[in-house]
Amino acid sequence: GENVEQHPSTLSVQEGDSAVIKCTYSDSASNYFPWYKQELGKGPQLIIDIRSNVGEKKDQRIAVTLNKTAKHFSLHITETQPEDSAVYFCAASKGMDTGRRALTFGSGTRLQVQP
Amino acid sequence: DAGITQSPRHKVTETGTPVTLRCHQTENHRYMYWYRQDPGHGLRLIHYSYGVKDTDKGEVSDGYSVSRSKTEDFLLTLESATSSQTSVYFCAISESRNTEAFFGQGTRLTVV
């Protein structure tokens, strides 16, 4: 099955700096790569996603890049703010002809933005 | 927020007892999932459903069973709870196979 590795496990940055979180996946058939943010005591929430036919996607201060050849994708947060502090998860999945799909998650990155 | 309700939100139970967690959705989404979250492991898939009475195993399904008799409800049962099943359990839903998954607020289960 799919295996997703995520690094680093913890990341501390100063407010205003950029943060980068990296993930690698094992199944070359994976074609959907979402990123989730989880705040304390809450369930994960989607912040951005990318599909395999796209190399980069941006949404304001957040961007995701995908390198299918190397099987890795990254989350970039620019101009970080204290409210960006949370745990971030990458995930991967593949659509199957049977209609079944489930996400495989990385182990998470705890991002702390220092004021 | 997507209409997902997990119950109970917290539960303490004894080893060997059966436990059922409930996930209820009001979005009429086809796909429903149960994940467990443990430190250092992220979210691991237990079971999922792609329609009423259609379920499949995830990567950590041993010791768990599920049922989905209605679109809106997905039940997770621990037949005989063990301490290794102490975890936070999340239900998620998605409309189709290539769209966003929405997560519930989680159920913290402690097996003593």
Short mmCIF file of C-alpha atoms in Angstrom, two decimals:
data_model
loop_
_atom_site.label_atom_id
_atom_site.label_comp_id
_atom_site.label_asym_id
_atom_site.label_seq_id
_atom_site.Cartn_x
_atom_site.Cartn_y
_atom_site.Cartn_z
CA GLY A 1 0.00 0.00 0.00
CA GLU A 2 0.84 3.67 -0.02
CA ASN A 3 3.42 5.05 2.41
CA VAL A 4 3.75 8.77 3.08
CA GLU A 5 6.72 10.21 4.94
CA GLN A 6 6.67 13.76 6.29
CA HIS A 7 9.49 16.00 7.51
CA PRO A 8 10.24 17.72 9.77
CA SER A 9 8.21 16.53 12.73
CA THR A 10 8.55 19.93 14.42
CA LEU A 11 9.30 23.34 12.95
CA SER A 12 9.76 26.63 14.74
CA VAL A 13 9.94 29.90 12.78
CA GLN A 14 9.83 33.59 13.56
CA GLU A 15 6.73 35.52 12.62
CA GLY A 16 7.07 36.75 9.05
CA ASP A 17 9.46 34.00 7.98
CA SER A 18 8.59 31.21 5.57
CA ALA A 19 7.92 27.60 6.53
CA VAL A 20 8.38 24.56 4.32
CA ILE A 21 7.12 21.05 5.04
CA LYS A 22 8.06 18.15 2.78
CA CYS A 23 6.44 14.79 2.04
CA THR A 24 7.36 11.81 -0.06
CA TYR A 25 5.03 9.06 -1.24
CA SER A 26 5.68 5.56 -2.46
CA ASP A 27 2.84 4.70 -4.86
CA SER A 28 3.40 6.22 -8.28
CA ALA A 29 -0.33 5.79 -9.01
CA SER A 30 -1.28 8.35 -6.34
CA ASN A 31 -2.87 11.38 -7.96
CA TYR A 32 -4.39 13.51 -5.20
CA PHE A 33 -2.34 15.30 -2.54
CA PRO A 34 -4.15 17.37 0.11
CA TRP A 35 -2.72 19.23 3.07
CA TYR A 36 -4.60 19.48 6.35
CA LYS A 37 -4.21 21.80 9.32
CA GLN A 38 -5.20 20.60 12.76
CA GLU A 39 -5.64 22.98 15.65
CA LEU A 40 -5.65 21.80 19.23
CA GLY A 41 -8.77 19.84 20.11
CA LYS A 42 -10.19 19.94 16.60
CA GLY A 43 -10.38 17.71 13.58
CA PRO A 44 -8.08 18.31 10.58
CA GLN A 45 -9.23 20.85 8.00
CA LEU A 46 -8.19 21.01 4.38
CA ILE A 47 -6.07 24.05 3.55
CA ILE A 48 -4.93 23.26 0.02
CA ASP A 49 -4.74 20.33 -2.35
CA ILE A 50 -3.09 19.48 -5.65
CA ARG A 51 -3.73 16.88 -8.30
CA SER A 52 -1.13 15.04 -10.33
CA ASN A 53 -1.74 17.01 -13.51
CA VAL A 54 -0.54 20.21 -11.83
CA GLY A 55 2.96 21.09 -10.64
CA GLU A 56 2.15 24.01 -8.33
CA LYS A 57 -0.86 25.63 -6.73
CA LYS A 58 -1.14 28.82 -4.68
CA ASP A 59 -3.74 30.25 -2.36
CA GLN A 60 -2.71 33.56 -0.81
CA ARG A 61 0.18 32.77 1.58
CA ILE A 62 0.05 29.03 1.00
CA ALA A 63 1.47 27.09 -1.91
CA VAL A 64 2.00 23.44 -2.71
CA THR A 65 4.45 22.00 -5.21
CA LEU A 66 4.46 18.49 -6.65
CA ASN A 67 7.29 16.58 -8.27
CA LYS A 68 5.82 13.39 -9.69
CA THR A 69 9.13 12.06 -10.94
CA ALA A 70 10.69 12.25 -7.50
CA LYS A 71 7.40 11.42 -5.77
CA HIS A 72 7.49 14.30 -3.37
CA PHE A 73 5.36 17.32 -2.61
CA SER A 74 5.84 20.31 -0.34
CA LEU A 75 3.81 22.89 1.53
CA HIS A 76 5.10 26.46 1.60
CA ILE A 77 3.73 29.08 3.97
CA THR A 78 5.00 32.60 3.49
CA GLU A 79 4.79 35.54 5.90
CA THR A 80 3.90 33.24 8.76
CA GLN A 81 1.63 34.49 11.52
CA PRO A 82 1.02 33.18 15.06
CA GLU A 83 -2.35 31.78 13.96
CA ASP A 84 -0.50 29.49 11.55
CA SER A 85 0.74 27.55 14.59
CA ALA A 86 -0.83 24.08 14.35
CA VAL A 87 -0.10 20.53 13.25
CA TYR A 88 0.03 20.06 9.49
CA PHE A 89 -0.56 16.76 7.72
CA CYS A 90 0.14 15.81 4.15
CA ALA A 91 -1.77 12.98 2.51
CA ALA A 92 -1.93 11.04 -0.73
CA SER A 93 -4.52 8.93 -2.47
CA LYS A 94 -5.45 7.49 -5.82
CA GLY A 95 -8.80 7.30 -7.47
CA MET A 96 -9.63 3.72 -8.33
CA ASP A 97 -11.97 2.45 -10.97
CA THR A 98 -14.10 0.84 -8.31
CA GLY A 99 -14.79 4.24 -6.86
CA ARG A 100 -12.99 3.55 -3.65
CA ARG A 101 -10.43 5.96 -2.33
CA ALA A 102 -8.95 6.67 1.03
CA LEU A 103 -6.22 9.02 2.14
CA THR A 104 -2.89 7.88 3.53
CA PHE A 105 -1.49 10.50 5.88
CA GLY A 106 1.99 11.55 6.85
CA SER A 107 2.92 11.60 10.53
CA GLY A 108 2.43 15.36 10.91
CA THR A 109 4.50 18.49 11.47
CA ARG A 110 4.00 20.69 14.49
CA LEU A 111 4.58 24.26 13.34
CA GLN A 112 5.19 26.93 15.93
CA VAL A 113 5.35 30.56 14.86
CA GLN A 114 7.16 32.72 17.40
CA PRO A 115 5.83 36.30 17.69
CA ASP B 1 -18.48 23.46 9.07
CA ALA B 2 -19.58 20.23 7.43
CA GLY B 3 -22.42 18.51 9.25
CA ILE B 4 -20.55 15.73 11.01
CA THR B 5 -21.30 14.67 14.56
CA GLN B 6 -19.28 12.13 16.45
CA SER B 7 -20.59 10.55 19.63
CA PRO B 8 -19.54 10.19 22.29
CA ARG B 9 -16.81 12.84 22.39
CA HIS B 10 -15.07 11.19 25.32
CA LYS B 11 -15.27 7.69 26.70
CA VAL B 12 -13.43 5.65 29.29
CA THR B 13 -14.00 1.92 29.17
CA GLU B 14 -12.53 -1.22 30.66
CA THR B 15 -10.44 -3.80 28.83
CA GLY B 16 -12.58 -6.51 27.28
CA THR B 17 -15.78 -4.50 26.99
CA PRO B 18 -17.44 -3.73 23.64
CA VAL B 19 -17.52 -0.13 22.49
CA THR B 20 -19.38 1.53 19.64
CA LEU B 21 -18.57 4.95 18.26
CA ARG B 22 -21.03 6.74 16.06
CA CYS B 23 -20.54 9.12 13.16
CA HIS B 24 -23.56 10.96 11.83
CA GLN B 25 -23.53 13.23 8.77
CA THR B 26 -26.12 15.57 7.33
CA GLU B 27 -24.30 16.19 4.02
CA ASN B 28 -25.51 13.07 2.18
CA HIS B 29 -21.90 12.28 1.22
CA ARG B 30 -21.21 8.87 -0.23
CA TYR B 31 -17.85 8.18 1.41
CA MET B 32 -17.26 7.83 5.15
CA TYR B 33 -14.05 6.94 6.95
CA TRP B 34 -12.79 6.08 10.41
CA TYR B 35 -9.24 7.08 11.34
CA ARG B 36 -7.32 6.82 14.57
CA GLN B 37 -4.74 9.39 15.58
CA ASP B 38 -1.77 8.51 17.75
CA PRO B 39 1.39 10.51 18.48
CA GLY B 40 4.05 9.92 15.85
CA HIS B 41 1.68 8.06 13.55
CA GLY B 42 -0.51 10.76 12.11
CA LEU B 43 -3.92 9.52 11.04
CA ARG B 44 -4.28 5.89 10.18
CA LEU B 45 -7.25 4.47 8.31
CA ILE B 46 -9.25 1.83 10.16
CA HIS B 47 -12.21 1.20 7.85
CA TYR B 48 -14.08 3.11 5.22
CA SER B 49 -17.37 2.97 3.37
CA TYR B 50 -18.19 3.91 -0.20
CA GLY B 51 -21.91 3.39 0.11
CA VAL B 52 -24.63 1.84 2.23
CA LYS B 53 -23.52 -1.66 3.24
CA ASP B 54 -20.30 -1.23 1.22
CA THR B 55 -17.27 -1.15 3.49
CA ASP B 56 -13.61 -2.03 3.26
CA LYS B 57 -10.65 -2.42 5.56
CA GLY B 58 -7.93 0.12 6.09
CA GLU B 59 -4.37 -0.34 7.29
CA VAL B 60 -5.20 -0.88 11.00
CA SER B 61 -8.50 -2.78 10.91
CA ASP B 62 -7.67 -5.63 13.31
CA GLY B 63 -9.95 -5.54 16.35
CA TYR B 64 -12.46 -3.20 14.70
CA SER B 65 -15.66 -3.69 12.74
CA VAL B 66 -17.96 -1.20 11.04
CA SER B 67 -21.49 -0.98 9.79
CA ARG B 68 -23.33 1.40 7.52
CA SER B 69 -27.02 0.69 7.22
CA LYS B 70 -27.94 4.27 6.29
CA THR B 71 -26.15 6.93 4.28
CA GLU B 72 -25.91 9.23 7.29
CA ASP B 73 -24.54 6.84 9.90
CA PHE B 74 -21.24 4.98 10.12
CA LEU B 75 -20.60 2.95 13.26
CA LEU B 76 -17.22 1.76 14.52
CA THR B 77 -17.25 -1.15 16.98
CA LEU B 78 -14.45 -2.43 19.15
CA GLU B 79 -15.67 -5.94 19.95
CA SER B 80 -13.39 -6.34 22.97
CA ALA B 81 -11.48 -3.19 23.79
CA THR B 82 -7.74 -3.38 24.53
CA SER B 83 -5.36 -0.78 25.93
CA SER B 84 -3.70 -0.49 22.50
CA GLN B 85 -6.96 0.93 21.20
CA THR B 86 -6.67 3.97 23.45
CA SER B 87 -6.61 6.75 20.88
CA VAL B 88 -8.43 9.67 19.34
CA TYR B 89 -10.84 8.50 16.66
CA PHE B 90 -11.87 10.70 13.77
CA CYS B 91 -14.69 10.22 11.34
CA ALA B 92 -14.45 11.83 7.90
CA ILE B 93 -16.75 12.18 4.92
CA SER B 94 -16.29 13.06 1.28
CA GLU B 95 -18.69 13.58 -1.58
CA SER B 96 -16.69 11.70 -4.15
CA ARG B 97 -13.33 10.07 -4.54
CA ASN B 98 -11.49 13.19 -5.64
CA THR B 99 -12.95 15.84 -3.40
CA GLU B 100 -12.20 17.23 0.02
CA ALA B 101 -12.60 15.06 3.07
CA PHE B 102 -14.27 16.76 6.04
CA PHE B 103 -13.42 15.59 9.53
CA GLY B 104 -15.47 15.42 12.68
CA GLN B 105 -14.29 16.76 16.03
CA GLY B 106 -12.98 13.41 17.21
CA THR B 107 -13.70 10.95 20.01
CA ARG B 108 -11.13 10.44 22.74
CA LEU B 109 -11.29 6.81 23.86
CA THR B 110 -9.38 5.54 26.87
CA VAL B 111 -9.26 1.83 27.61
CA VAL B 112 -8.18 1.06 31.18
#
